[in-house]
Structure formats: structure tokens, C-alpha cells
Amino acid sequence: MIVVGGSSSRDLSKELATLLNCKFVQASTTRFPDGECYTRIDTDSLDDDVTIVQNTYPDGNLVEMFLLQDAVKKMGARTVTLVIPYFGYARQDRVFKPGEPESAKVMARHLGIMCDRVITIDIHKESILDYFDCPHVDLKAAAAIAEYFKDKKIDKVLSPDVGAAGRAKDVADRMGVPYGYLDKTRLSGSEVKISEAKMDCEGQRILIVDDMISTGGTIVAAKQVLKEAGAESVSVACTHGVFVNNALERLTGNDLGAVLCCNTLENEVSNISVAEIIADAINRKW
Ligand code: R5P
């Protein structure tokens, strides 16, 4: 096995190769003066099973992934496994208004042309993976999040909405604490309304778990509601820290607690590693 790290996932790919005890090659990716992507895998041969670790977000990283797929094939890769820690366009998984494309399907179909296996982490909709004709699996970051917080004195794990309650339960069960969920209504792309917390939060140390933080609107509203409900502290963990615009500053400017995310997207708060979860999946026969 050889792990090739794309530019979006330098630390994660290196850690993965260490766990798999295999050769690691970091792709050298730059931009031409006109902005087009240039990438090169500087090694003699990739005559082995190759795993590429690269996000398909933002668009520049998607292009890099396409180029890496071609480059590893040309260097002799016997099989190609794509590890896509954060699968871009997953929220555009259907036609909401006539005339729109099925963006997630388009991406999966094109990425699937040159690969033998696909691994994603907490993809927005698992059904998107069915657009790949090869074996695929969506891994859950819950174990990594629970492991990180197990010694951090958390009384309860909450999800900001009922849709993500299963993830909160998974984390809570692993930590041996109760779980619950809040009631969220989306008002616009960046604004949400969260109703008054119906569970007891007085004096409690709460951990909010979500699949992603994008604008931060959800977490800002959830923290406010929990503060009003008397929570002693509110920590936040998500799988994908997208943090558009100044979302991270908006969130960490609040003094209630920490915001952390997994290293599916690498940034200054991506301290929770999913490398072990990916290594376990790669080592399984499937
Ligand atoms: C919603 O389906 C997701 O689980 C997240 O709660 C949402 O995408 C977060 O977005 P934002 O940070 O923009 O509120």
C-alpha cells in the first residue's frame, strides 16, 4: 500500500500512512499563473495499491483529485482507493428547483471513473455513495469525538436538531452519558431558530455534536439557548469544520467553551483525528 497525500489533507494522509506502516508520498501541488492546478507525485513508481487522500471541496481540490487519479494510474497504481474526508457538494443531493443539476451525483459519477474503492467520513447523505459503481463506505467520526472528550467532564451530549440525534446518541453512548436534541428551524442559509431547550440543562456541561459547522449560525443559536437554560458550559464538536467567512471567530469569540472539529478539513481547531478510523477500514477486507 502507498498513501498519496493531496494538498487538502497533508497531516491526515501522513498520519494514515504511519498507522498503515506504508510508504507516503505528498503530491506537490501548485497553481499556474492563470490559476489552473498543477500537481506531481515525485516518486519512481506507484506499482502497488494506492490510496489518495484528498477533499473534493473547494472546487480547486476537486480538480486536484481528478489530476491525482490520473497521475497515480500513469505511475502504475494497481488499485486506487479514494479517501475523501470531506465530500463537497453533498448537500446538493437532489434537484430542489427545476433546471438545477444533481450536483452530488455529478461529482460521484465523475470521481468514480478512475477508482476501485471510496471512503468518506460522515457524508451528508449516505445514498450519494450509491452513485459510485465500486465498493464504498461512509465511516463515522463518533468514536474519535467520544475518545477525545471522554476525560473532559461532559454531563450530556446534544444534537442541534433531530436529524443529527443519532450521531449525538452514538457519541453519548460511547462516553456513557445521556443524550438529547434541540429543535431547529432553518430561516435562511446562515440563520436558524432553535426553540427553548426541553431537557434539564441547569448547571450541566454540555457537548453539542454536529456533522458540520458552515456559517456557524446553528451553533451560535444552540449555544444561546443552552446558556438561557442555565448550562454551566457548552463545548462544540463537529466532524467537518467548514467555517465559511468568519464563522470560527464568531464561535470562539463566545466564552462558553471550546469548538473542535475532526481533521477531515485541516484548520487550527481540527484536533480530533479520524486517521485511525480510516486505517481500520482500509485494513478490513471489503
Ligand atoms: C444541517 O443539516 C447540518 O447538520 C448542520 O447543522 C448545518 O449544515 C450547519 O450549518 P451552519 O453552520 O451554517 O448553521
PDB file of C-alpha atoms and ligand atoms in Angstrom:
ATOM      1  CA  MET A   1       0.000   0.000   0.000  1.00  0.00           C
ATOM      2  CA  ILE A   2       1.175   3.540  -0.773  1.00  0.00           C
ATOM      3  CA  VAL A   3      -0.607   6.632   0.552  1.00  0.00           C
ATOM      4  CA  VAL A   4      -0.591   9.732  -1.650  1.00  0.00           C
ATOM      5  CA  GLY A   5      -1.484  12.918   0.195  1.00  0.00           C
ATOM      6  CA  GLY A   6      -3.341  15.647  -1.653  1.00  0.00           C
ATOM      7  CA  SER A   7      -2.838  19.270  -0.674  1.00  0.00           C
ATOM      8  CA  SER A   8      -6.085  19.426   1.332  1.00  0.00           C
ATOM      9  CA  SER A   9      -5.096  16.591   3.678  1.00  0.00           C
ATOM     10  CA  ARG A  10      -1.367  16.818   4.356  1.00  0.00           C
ATOM     11  CA  ASP A  11      -1.430  15.907   8.050  1.00  0.00           C
ATOM     12  CA  LEU A  12      -4.200  13.332   7.850  1.00  0.00           C
ATOM     13  CA  SER A  13      -2.626  11.443   4.937  1.00  0.00           C
ATOM     14  CA  LYS A  14       0.767  11.357   6.636  1.00  0.00           C
ATOM     15  CA  GLU A  15      -0.749  10.090   9.891  1.00  0.00           C
ATOM     16  CA  LEU A  16      -2.700   7.479   7.936  1.00  0.00           C
ATOM     17  CA  ALA A  17       0.467   6.192   6.251  1.00  0.00           C
ATOM     18  CA  THR A  18       2.197   5.955   9.648  1.00  0.00           C
ATOM     19  CA  LEU A  19      -0.707   3.928  11.059  1.00  0.00           C
ATOM     20  CA  LEU A  20      -0.720   1.667   7.994  1.00  0.00           C
ATOM     21  CA  ASN A  21       3.064   1.398   8.212  1.00  0.00           C
ATOM     22  CA  CYS A  22       3.381   2.076   4.497  1.00  0.00           C
ATOM     23  CA  LYS A  23       5.129   4.414   2.070  1.00  0.00           C
ATOM     24  CA  PHE A  24       3.839   8.002   1.962  1.00  0.00           C
ATOM     25  CA  VAL A  25       4.195  10.438  -0.911  1.00  0.00           C
ATOM     26  CA  GLN A  26       2.991  14.021  -0.660  1.00  0.00           C
ATOM     27  CA  ALA A  27       1.813  15.351  -4.014  1.00  0.00           C
ATOM     28  CA  SER A  28       3.422  18.666  -4.939  1.00  0.00           C
ATOM     29  CA  THR A  29       0.584  20.888  -5.974  1.00  0.00           C
ATOM     30  CA  THR A  30       0.850  24.465  -7.137  1.00  0.00           C
ATOM     31  CA  ARG A  31      -1.127  26.824  -9.347  1.00  0.00           C
ATOM     32  CA  PHE A  32      -0.181  28.107 -12.760  1.00  0.00           C
ATOM     33  CA  PRO A  33      -0.252  31.908 -13.112  1.00  0.00           C
ATOM     34  CA  ASP A  34      -3.758  31.657 -14.582  1.00  0.00           C
ATOM     35  CA  GLY A  35      -4.963  29.696 -11.542  1.00  0.00           C
ATOM     36  CA  GLU A  36      -5.080  26.225 -13.098  1.00  0.00           C
ATOM     37  CA  CYS A  37      -3.903  23.341 -10.946  1.00  0.00           C
ATOM     38  CA  TYR A  38      -0.503  21.690 -11.433  1.00  0.00           C
ATOM     39  CA  THR A  39       0.302  18.573  -9.460  1.00  0.00           C
ATOM     40  CA  ARG A  40       3.091  15.996  -9.495  1.00  0.00           C
ATOM     41  CA  ILE A  41       3.754  12.849  -7.491  1.00  0.00           C
ATOM     42  CA  ASP A  42       7.515  12.785  -7.301  1.00  0.00           C
ATOM     43  CA  THR A  43       8.379   9.099  -6.872  1.00  0.00           C
ATOM     44  CA  ASP A  44       9.852   6.330  -9.026  1.00  0.00           C
ATOM     45  CA  SER A  45       6.843   4.077  -9.168  1.00  0.00           C
ATOM     46  CA  LEU A  46       3.423   3.539  -7.613  1.00  0.00           C
ATOM     47  CA  ASP A  47       3.274  -0.136  -8.591  1.00  0.00           C
ATOM     48  CA  ASP A  48       1.149  -1.060  -5.567  1.00  0.00           C
ATOM     49  CA  ASP A  49      -2.309  -0.499  -4.123  1.00  0.00           C
ATOM     50  CA  VAL A  50      -2.583   3.280  -3.819  1.00  0.00           C
ATOM     51  CA  THR A  51      -4.753   5.345  -1.505  1.00  0.00           C
ATOM     52  CA  ILE A  52      -5.264   9.007  -2.379  1.00  0.00           C
ATOM     53  CA  VAL A  53      -6.386  11.247   0.488  1.00  0.00           C
ATOM     54  CA  GLN A  54      -7.901  14.472  -0.795  1.00  0.00           C
ATOM     55  CA  ASN A  55     -11.050  16.523  -0.270  1.00  0.00           C
ATOM     56  CA  THR A  56     -13.343  17.471  -3.112  1.00  0.00           C
ATOM     57  CA  TYR A  57     -14.001  20.905  -1.600  1.00  0.00           C
ATOM     58  CA  PRO A  58     -13.497  23.668  -2.501  1.00  0.00           C
ATOM     59  CA  ASP A  59     -13.571  23.305  -6.287  1.00  0.00           C
ATOM     60  CA  GLY A  60      -9.783  23.602  -6.670  1.00  0.00           C
ATOM     61  CA  ASN A  61      -9.342  20.497  -4.521  1.00  0.00           C
ATOM     62  CA  LEU A  62     -11.823  18.595  -6.663  1.00  0.00           C
ATOM     63  CA  VAL A  63      -9.748  19.351  -9.758  1.00  0.00           C
ATOM     64  CA  GLU A  64      -6.605  18.270  -7.906  1.00  0.00           C
ATOM     65  CA  MET A  65      -8.294  14.961  -7.037  1.00  0.00           C
ATOM     66  CA  PHE A  66      -9.104  14.304 -10.720  1.00  0.00           C
ATOM     67  CA  LEU A  67      -5.492  15.030 -11.677  1.00  0.00           C
ATOM     68  CA  LEU A  68      -4.109  12.831  -8.887  1.00  0.00           C
ATOM     69  CA  GLN A  69      -6.303   9.933 -10.001  1.00  0.00           C
ATOM     70  CA  ASP A  70      -4.797  10.127 -13.490  1.00  0.00           C
ATOM     71  CA  ALA A  71      -1.243  10.597 -12.193  1.00  0.00           C
ATOM     72  CA  VAL A  72      -1.320   7.546  -9.896  1.00  0.00           C
ATOM     73  CA  LYS A  73      -2.677   5.364 -12.721  1.00  0.00           C
ATOM     74  CA  LYS A  74       0.113   6.529 -15.027  1.00  0.00           C
ATOM     75  CA  MET A  75       2.662   5.719 -12.294  1.00  0.00           C
ATOM     76  CA  GLY A  76       1.436   2.120 -12.187  1.00  0.00           C
ATOM     77  CA  ALA A  77      -1.124   2.017  -9.350  1.00  0.00           C
ATOM     78  CA  ARG A  78      -2.686  -1.454  -9.256  1.00  0.00           C
ATOM     79  CA  THR A  79      -5.794  -0.323  -7.417  1.00  0.00           C
ATOM     80  CA  VAL A  80      -6.881   3.157  -6.404  1.00  0.00           C
ATOM     81  CA  THR A  81      -8.739   3.854  -3.152  1.00  0.00           C
ATOM     82  CA  LEU A  82     -10.089   7.362  -2.752  1.00  0.00           C
ATOM     83  CA  VAL A  83     -10.308   8.661   0.793  1.00  0.00           C
ATOM     84  CA  ILE A  84     -12.480  11.770   0.556  1.00  0.00           C
ATOM     85  CA  PRO A  85     -12.576  13.090   4.132  1.00  0.00           C
ATOM     86  CA  TYR A  86     -14.980  15.904   3.198  1.00  0.00           C
ATOM     87  CA  PHE A  87     -17.092  15.243   0.133  1.00  0.00           C
ATOM     88  CA  GLY A  88     -18.024  18.587  -1.427  1.00  0.00           C
ATOM     89  CA  TYR A  89     -21.452  19.158  -2.987  1.00  0.00           C
ATOM     90  CA  ALA A  90     -23.027  16.517  -0.716  1.00  0.00           C
ATOM     91  CA  ARG A  91     -25.702  18.974   0.408  1.00  0.00           C
ATOM     92  CA  GLN A  92     -26.826  19.435  -3.207  1.00  0.00           C
ATOM     93  CA  ASP A  93     -28.012  15.865  -3.408  1.00  0.00           C
ATOM     94  CA  ARG A  94     -31.236  16.407  -5.356  1.00  0.00           C
ATOM     95  CA  VAL A  95     -32.989  18.805  -7.682  1.00  0.00           C
ATOM     96  CA  PHE A  96     -34.665  21.324  -5.390  1.00  0.00           C
ATOM     97  CA  LYS A  97     -35.934  23.549  -8.268  1.00  0.00           C
ATOM     98  CA  PRO A  98     -36.434  22.585 -11.935  1.00  0.00           C
ATOM     99  CA  GLY A  99     -33.360  23.367 -14.005  1.00  0.00           C
ATOM    100  CA  GLU A 100     -30.842  22.507 -11.275  1.00  0.00           C
ATOM    101  CA  PRO A 101     -28.296  19.679 -11.622  1.00  0.00           C
ATOM    102  CA  GLU A 102     -27.978  16.785  -9.171  1.00  0.00           C
ATOM    103  CA  SER A 103     -24.593  18.102  -8.103  1.00  0.00           C
ATOM    104  CA  ALA A 104     -23.627  15.329  -5.670  1.00  0.00           C
ATOM    105  CA  LYS A 105     -24.422  12.679  -8.300  1.00  0.00           C
ATOM    106  CA  VAL A 106     -22.379  14.533 -10.945  1.00  0.00           C
ATOM    107  CA  MET A 107     -19.352  14.620  -8.643  1.00  0.00           C
ATOM    108  CA  ALA A 108     -19.637  10.957  -7.621  1.00  0.00           C
ATOM    109  CA  ARG A 109     -20.099   9.757 -11.210  1.00  0.00           C
ATOM    110  CA  HIS A 110     -17.006  11.623 -12.406  1.00  0.00           C
ATOM    111  CA  LEU A 111     -14.819  10.672  -9.439  1.00  0.00           C
ATOM    112  CA  GLY A 112     -15.898   7.050  -9.905  1.00  0.00           C
ATOM    113  CA  ILE A 113     -14.417   6.810 -13.406  1.00  0.00           C
ATOM    114  CA  MET A 114     -10.915   6.147 -12.078  1.00  0.00           C
ATOM    115  CA  CYS A 115     -11.109   4.374  -8.725  1.00  0.00           C
ATOM    116  CA  ASP A 116     -11.684   0.962  -7.175  1.00  0.00           C
ATOM    117  CA  ARG A 117     -12.876   1.885  -3.665  1.00  0.00           C
ATOM    118  CA  VAL A 118     -14.213   5.004  -1.997  1.00  0.00           C
ATOM    119  CA  ILE A 119     -14.110   6.005   1.662  1.00  0.00           C
ATOM    120  CA  THR A 120     -15.890   9.083   3.020  1.00  0.00           C
ATOM    121  CA  ILE A 121     -16.435  10.313   6.560  1.00  0.00           C
ATOM    122  CA  ASP A 122     -19.871  11.419   7.777  1.00  0.00           C
ATOM    123  CA  ILE A 123     -21.021  12.299   4.264  1.00  0.00           C
ATOM    124  CA  HIS A 124     -24.149  14.462   4.343  1.00  0.00           C
ATOM    125  CA  LYS A 125     -26.294  11.731   2.697  1.00  0.00           C
ATOM    126  CA  GLU A 126     -25.021   8.171   2.549  1.00  0.00           C
ATOM    127  CA  SER A 127     -27.162   7.442  -0.521  1.00  0.00           C
ATOM    128  CA  ILE A 128     -24.772   9.627  -2.571  1.00  0.00           C
ATOM    129  CA  LEU A 129     -22.222   6.817  -2.367  1.00  0.00           C
ATOM    130  CA  ASP A 130     -24.546   4.575  -4.381  1.00  0.00           C
ATOM    131  CA  TYR A 131     -23.596   6.663  -7.430  1.00  0.00           C
ATOM    132  CA  PHE A 132     -20.165   5.017  -7.267  1.00  0.00           C
ATOM    133  CA  ASP A 133     -20.102   1.672  -9.083  1.00  0.00           C
ATOM    134  CA  CYS A 134     -17.196   0.435  -6.925  1.00  0.00           C
ATOM    135  CA  PRO A 135     -17.235  -0.674  -3.245  1.00  0.00           C
ATOM    136  CA  HIS A 136     -17.719   2.258  -0.892  1.00  0.00           C
ATOM    137  CA  VAL A 137     -18.136   3.003   2.778  1.00  0.00           C
ATOM    138  CA  ASP A 138     -19.021   6.046   4.834  1.00  0.00           C
ATOM    139  CA  LEU A 139     -17.172   5.990   8.143  1.00  0.00           C
ATOM    140  CA  LYS A 140     -18.468   7.628  11.313  1.00  0.00           C
ATOM    141  CA  ALA A 141     -16.359  10.062  13.313  1.00  0.00           C
ATOM    142  CA  ALA A 142     -18.377   9.443  16.518  1.00  0.00           C
ATOM    143  CA  ALA A 143     -15.744   7.122  18.021  1.00  0.00           C
ATOM    144  CA  ALA A 144     -12.982   9.710  17.522  1.00  0.00           C
ATOM    145  CA  ILE A 145     -15.100  12.509  19.013  1.00  0.00           C
ATOM    146  CA  ALA A 146     -16.107  10.387  22.021  1.00  0.00           C
ATOM    147  CA  GLU A 147     -12.491   9.321  22.603  1.00  0.00           C
ATOM    148  CA  TYR A 148     -11.346  12.955  22.543  1.00  0.00           C
ATOM    149  CA  PHE A 149     -13.975  14.090  25.054  1.00  0.00           C
ATOM    150  CA  LYS A 150     -14.059  11.018  27.318  1.00  0.00           C
ATOM    151  CA  ASP A 151     -11.945  12.654  30.053  1.00  0.00           C
ATOM    152  CA  LYS A 152     -13.332  16.159  29.585  1.00  0.00           C
ATOM    153  CA  LYS A 153     -16.165  16.099  32.167  1.00  0.00           C
ATOM    154  CA  ILE A 154     -19.244  16.232  29.942  1.00  0.00           C
ATOM    155  CA  ASP A 155     -22.693  15.685  31.502  1.00  0.00           C
ATOM    156  CA  LYS A 156     -24.785  15.477  28.367  1.00  0.00           C
ATOM    157  CA  VAL A 157     -24.373  15.296  24.576  1.00  0.00           C
ATOM    158  CA  LEU A 158     -26.865  17.218  22.451  1.00  0.00           C
ATOM    159  CA  SER A 159     -27.535  17.477  18.753  1.00  0.00           C
ATOM    160  CA  PRO A 160     -28.790  20.825  17.393  1.00  0.00           C
ATOM    161  CA  ASP A 161     -31.636  19.091  15.528  1.00  0.00           C
ATOM    162  CA  VAL A 162     -33.497  15.818  15.426  1.00  0.00           C
ATOM    163  CA  GLY A 163     -31.820  14.874  12.110  1.00  0.00           C
ATOM    164  CA  ALA A 164     -28.432  14.565  13.813  1.00  0.00           C
ATOM    165  CA  ALA A 165     -29.745  12.929  17.003  1.00  0.00           C
ATOM    166  CA  GLY A 166     -28.328   9.513  16.024  1.00  0.00           C
ATOM    167  CA  ARG A 167     -24.817  10.940  15.894  1.00  0.00           C
ATOM    168  CA  ALA A 168     -25.208  12.580  19.317  1.00  0.00           C
ATOM    169  CA  LYS A 169     -26.537   9.311  20.734  1.00  0.00           C
ATOM    170  CA  ASP A 170     -23.597   7.393  19.287  1.00  0.00           C
ATOM    171  CA  VAL A 171     -21.117   9.806  20.914  1.00  0.00           C
ATOM    172  CA  ALA A 172     -23.072   9.888  24.209  1.00  0.00           C
ATOM    173  CA  ASP A 173     -23.327   6.091  24.416  1.00  0.00           C
ATOM    174  CA  ARG A 174     -19.589   5.751  23.912  1.00  0.00           C
ATOM    175  CA  MET A 175     -18.995   8.321  26.671  1.00  0.00           C
ATOM    176  CA  GLY A 176     -21.593   6.785  28.986  1.00  0.00           C
ATOM    177  CA  VAL A 177     -23.658   9.990  29.353  1.00  0.00           C
ATOM    178  CA  PRO A 178     -27.237  10.876  28.353  1.00  0.00           C
ATOM    179  CA  TYR A 179     -28.054  12.466  25.003  1.00  0.00           C
ATOM    180  CA  GLY A 180     -30.783  14.669  23.612  1.00  0.00           C
ATOM    181  CA  TYR A 181     -31.565  17.006  20.748  1.00  0.00           C
ATOM    182  CA  LEU A 182     -32.747  20.544  20.223  1.00  0.00           C
ATOM    183  CA  ASP A 183     -35.478  21.711  17.874  1.00  0.00           C
ATOM    184  CA  LYS A 184     -34.048  23.675  14.938  1.00  0.00           C
ATOM    185  CA  THR A 185     -35.812  25.514  12.113  1.00  0.00           C
ATOM    186  CA  ARG A 186     -33.692  26.917   9.279  1.00  0.00           C
ATOM    187  CA  LEU A 187     -34.685  30.511   8.416  1.00  0.00           C
ATOM    188  CA  SER A 188     -32.089  31.184   5.698  1.00  0.00           C
ATOM    189  CA  GLY A 189     -28.689  29.945   4.525  1.00  0.00           C
ATOM    190  CA  SER A 190     -26.996  31.490   7.544  1.00  0.00           C
ATOM    191  CA  GLU A 191     -29.768  31.843  10.128  1.00  0.00           C
ATOM    192  CA  VAL A 192     -31.586  29.270  12.207  1.00  0.00           C
ATOM    193  CA  LYS A 193     -34.067  29.378  15.049  1.00  0.00           C
ATOM    194  CA  ILE A 194     -33.650  26.942  17.922  1.00  0.00           C
ATOM    195  CA  SER A 195     -36.551  26.540  20.339  1.00  0.00           C
ATOM    196  CA  GLU A 196     -36.152  26.634  24.093  1.00  0.00           C
ATOM    197  CA  ALA A 197     -34.374  23.504  25.399  1.00  0.00           C
ATOM    198  CA  LYS A 198     -36.927  20.996  26.701  1.00  0.00           C
ATOM    199  CA  MET A 199     -34.427  18.949  28.725  1.00  0.00           C
ATOM    200  CA  ASP A 200     -32.739  19.857  32.027  1.00  0.00           C
ATOM    201  CA  CYS A 201     -29.512  21.752  31.332  1.00  0.00           C
ATOM    202  CA  GLU A 202     -29.192  23.704  34.596  1.00  0.00           C
ATOM    203  CA  GLY A 203     -25.577  23.620  35.795  1.00  0.00           C
ATOM    204  CA  GLN A 204     -24.634  20.999  33.206  1.00  0.00           C
ATOM    205  CA  ARG A 205     -21.555  20.730  30.998  1.00  0.00           C
ATOM    206  CA  ILE A 206     -22.978  20.171  27.541  1.00  0.00           C
ATOM    207  CA  LEU A 207     -21.263  18.884  24.414  1.00  0.00           C
ATOM    208  CA  ILE A 208     -23.014  19.783  21.139  1.00  0.00           C
ATOM    209  CA  VAL A 209     -22.195  17.377  18.307  1.00  0.00           C
ATOM    210  CA  ASP A 210     -22.997  18.112  14.657  1.00  0.00           C
ATOM    211  CA  ASP A 211     -21.804  16.785  11.321  1.00  0.00           C
ATOM    212  CA  MET A 212     -20.544  20.163  10.147  1.00  0.00           C
ATOM    213  CA  ILE A 213     -20.232  23.808  11.022  1.00  0.00           C
ATOM    214  CA  SER A 214     -20.570  26.016   7.979  1.00  0.00           C
ATOM    215  CA  THR A 215     -21.710  29.587   8.730  1.00  0.00           C
ATOM    216  CA  GLY A 216     -21.842  28.812  12.449  1.00  0.00           C
ATOM    217  CA  GLY A 217     -25.475  30.000  12.610  1.00  0.00           C
ATOM    218  CA  THR A 218     -26.640  26.694  14.088  1.00  0.00           C
ATOM    219  CA  ILE A 219     -24.059  26.647  16.861  1.00  0.00           C
ATOM    220  CA  VAL A 220     -24.496  30.322  17.766  1.00  0.00           C
ATOM    221  CA  ALA A 221     -28.244  29.766  18.194  1.00  0.00           C
ATOM    222  CA  ALA A 222     -27.784  26.472  20.082  1.00  0.00           C
ATOM    223  CA  LYS A 223     -25.260  27.974  22.496  1.00  0.00           C
ATOM    224  CA  GLN A 224     -27.586  30.891  23.203  1.00  0.00           C
ATOM    225  CA  VAL A 225     -30.496  28.580  24.003  1.00  0.00           C
ATOM    226  CA  LEU A 226     -28.345  26.423  26.282  1.00  0.00           C
ATOM    227  CA  LYS A 227     -26.943  29.462  28.057  1.00  0.00           C
ATOM    228  CA  GLU A 228     -30.521  30.636  28.717  1.00  0.00           C
ATOM    229  CA  ALA A 229     -31.313  27.135  30.026  1.00  0.00           C
ATOM    230  CA  GLY A 230     -28.554  27.542  32.626  1.00  0.00           C
ATOM    231  CA  ALA A 231     -25.817  25.322  31.155  1.00  0.00           C
ATOM    232  CA  GLU A 232     -22.533  25.640  33.023  1.00  0.00           C
ATOM    233  CA  SER A 233     -20.515  25.237  29.813  1.00  0.00           C
ATOM    234  CA  VAL A 234     -21.136  24.363  26.180  1.00  0.00           C
ATOM    235  CA  SER A 235     -18.418  22.633  24.178  1.00  0.00           C
ATOM    236  CA  VAL A 236     -18.843  22.007  20.482  1.00  0.00           C
ATOM    237  CA  ALA A 237     -17.523  19.223  18.271  1.00  0.00           C
ATOM    238  CA  CYS A 238     -18.232  18.581  14.635  1.00  0.00           C
ATOM    239  CA  THR A 239     -16.842  16.283  12.001  1.00  0.00           C
ATOM    240  CA  HIS A 240     -16.318  18.896   9.285  1.00  0.00           C
ATOM    241  CA  GLY A 241     -15.218  22.398  10.270  1.00  0.00           C
ATOM    242  CA  VAL A 242     -16.062  24.243   7.054  1.00  0.00           C
ATOM    243  CA  PHE A 243     -16.158  27.626   8.854  1.00  0.00           C
ATOM    244  CA  VAL A 244     -17.170  29.914   5.998  1.00  0.00           C
ATOM    245  CA  ASN A 245     -16.396  33.629   6.277  1.00  0.00           C
ATOM    246  CA  ASN A 246     -15.553  34.410   9.902  1.00  0.00           C
ATOM    247  CA  ALA A 247     -17.529  31.530  11.426  1.00  0.00           C
ATOM    248  CA  LEU A 248     -14.693  30.320  13.640  1.00  0.00           C
ATOM    249  CA  GLU A 249     -14.138  33.788  15.135  1.00  0.00           C
ATOM    250  CA  ARG A 250     -17.879  34.148  15.668  1.00  0.00           C
ATOM    251  CA  LEU A 251     -17.891  30.917  17.613  1.00  0.00           C
ATOM    252  CA  THR A 252     -14.715  31.132  19.608  1.00  0.00           C
ATOM    253  CA  GLY A 253     -15.484  34.754  20.483  1.00  0.00           C
ATOM    254  CA  ASN A 254     -18.185  33.305  22.730  1.00  0.00           C
ATOM    255  CA  ASP A 255     -16.689  32.465  26.125  1.00  0.00           C
ATOM    256  CA  LEU A 256     -18.837  29.427  26.922  1.00  0.00           C
ATOM    257  CA  GLY A 257     -16.478  26.695  25.767  1.00  0.00           C
ATOM    258  CA  ALA A 258     -14.303  25.149  23.114  1.00  0.00           C
ATOM    259  CA  VAL A 259     -15.049  24.471  19.440  1.00  0.00           C
ATOM    260  CA  LEU A 260     -13.304  21.474  17.932  1.00  0.00           C
ATOM    261  CA  CYS A 261     -13.556  19.517  14.733  1.00  0.00           C
ATOM    262  CA  CYS A 262     -12.068  16.468  13.081  1.00  0.00           C
ATOM    263  CA  ASN A 263      -9.190  16.695  10.646  1.00  0.00           C
ATOM    264  CA  THR A 264     -11.375  15.920   7.626  1.00  0.00           C
ATOM    265  CA  LEU A 265     -10.822  19.606   6.918  1.00  0.00           C
ATOM    266  CA  GLU A 266      -7.500  20.753   8.331  1.00  0.00           C
ATOM    267  CA  ASN A 267      -7.566  24.034  10.248  1.00  0.00           C
ATOM    268  CA  GLU A 268      -6.485  25.495  13.611  1.00  0.00           C
ATOM    269  CA  VAL A 269      -9.139  23.595  15.605  1.00  0.00           C
ATOM    270  CA  SER A 270      -9.083  20.239  13.759  1.00  0.00           C
ATOM    271  CA  ASN A 271      -7.556  18.412  16.727  1.00  0.00           C
ATOM    272  CA  ILE A 272      -9.687  15.259  16.524  1.00  0.00           C
ATOM    273  CA  SER A 273      -8.089  12.769  14.174  1.00  0.00           C
ATOM    274  CA  VAL A 274     -10.044  10.298  12.080  1.00  0.00           C
ATOM    275  CA  ALA A 275      -6.846   8.609  10.813  1.00  0.00           C
ATOM    276  CA  GLU A 276      -7.308   5.516  12.988  1.00  0.00           C
ATOM    277  CA  ILE A 277     -10.893   5.042  11.819  1.00  0.00           C
ATOM    278  CA  ILE A 278      -9.753   5.236   8.181  1.00  0.00           C
ATOM    279  CA  ALA A 279      -6.780   2.905   8.786  1.00  0.00           C
ATOM    280  CA  ASP A 280      -9.089   0.303  10.356  1.00  0.00           C
ATOM    281  CA  ALA A 281     -11.391   0.487   7.332  1.00  0.00           C
ATOM    282  CA  ILE A 282      -8.521   0.150   4.854  1.00  0.00           C
ATOM    283  CA  ASN A 283      -7.195  -2.885   6.719  1.00  0.00           C
ATOM    284  CA  ARG A 284     -10.582  -4.618   6.592  1.00  0.00           C
ATOM    285  CA  LYS A 285     -11.328  -6.902   3.638  1.00  0.00           C
ATOM    286  CA  TRP A 286     -14.190  -5.384   1.611  1.00  0.00           C
TER     287      TRP A 286
HETATM  288  C1  R5P B   1     -27.550  20.533   8.888  1.00  0.00           C
HETATM  289  O1  R5P B   1     -28.150  19.706   8.248  1.00  0.00           O
HETATM  290  C2  R5P B   1     -26.205  20.235   9.384  1.00  0.00           C
HETATM  291  O2  R5P B   1     -26.236  19.141  10.247  1.00  0.00           O
HETATM  292  C3  R5P B   1     -25.550  21.410  10.106  1.00  0.00           C
HETATM  293  O3  R5P B   1     -26.266  21.673  11.293  1.00  0.00           O
HETATM  294  C4  R5P B   1     -25.538  22.651   9.281  1.00  0.00           C
HETATM  295  O4  R5P B   1     -25.059  22.386   7.990  1.00  0.00           O
HETATM  296  C5  R5P B   1     -24.677  23.705   9.941  1.00  0.00           C
HETATM  297  O5  R5P B   1     -24.685  24.840   9.141  1.00  0.00           O
HETATM  298  P1  R5P B   1     -24.419  26.274   9.751  1.00  0.00           P
HETATM  299  O6  R5P B   1     -23.136  26.241  10.485  1.00  0.00           O
HETATM  300  O7  R5P B   1     -24.366  27.154   8.522  1.00  0.00           O
HETATM  301  O8  R5P B   1     -25.589  26.621  10.614  1.00  0.00           O
END
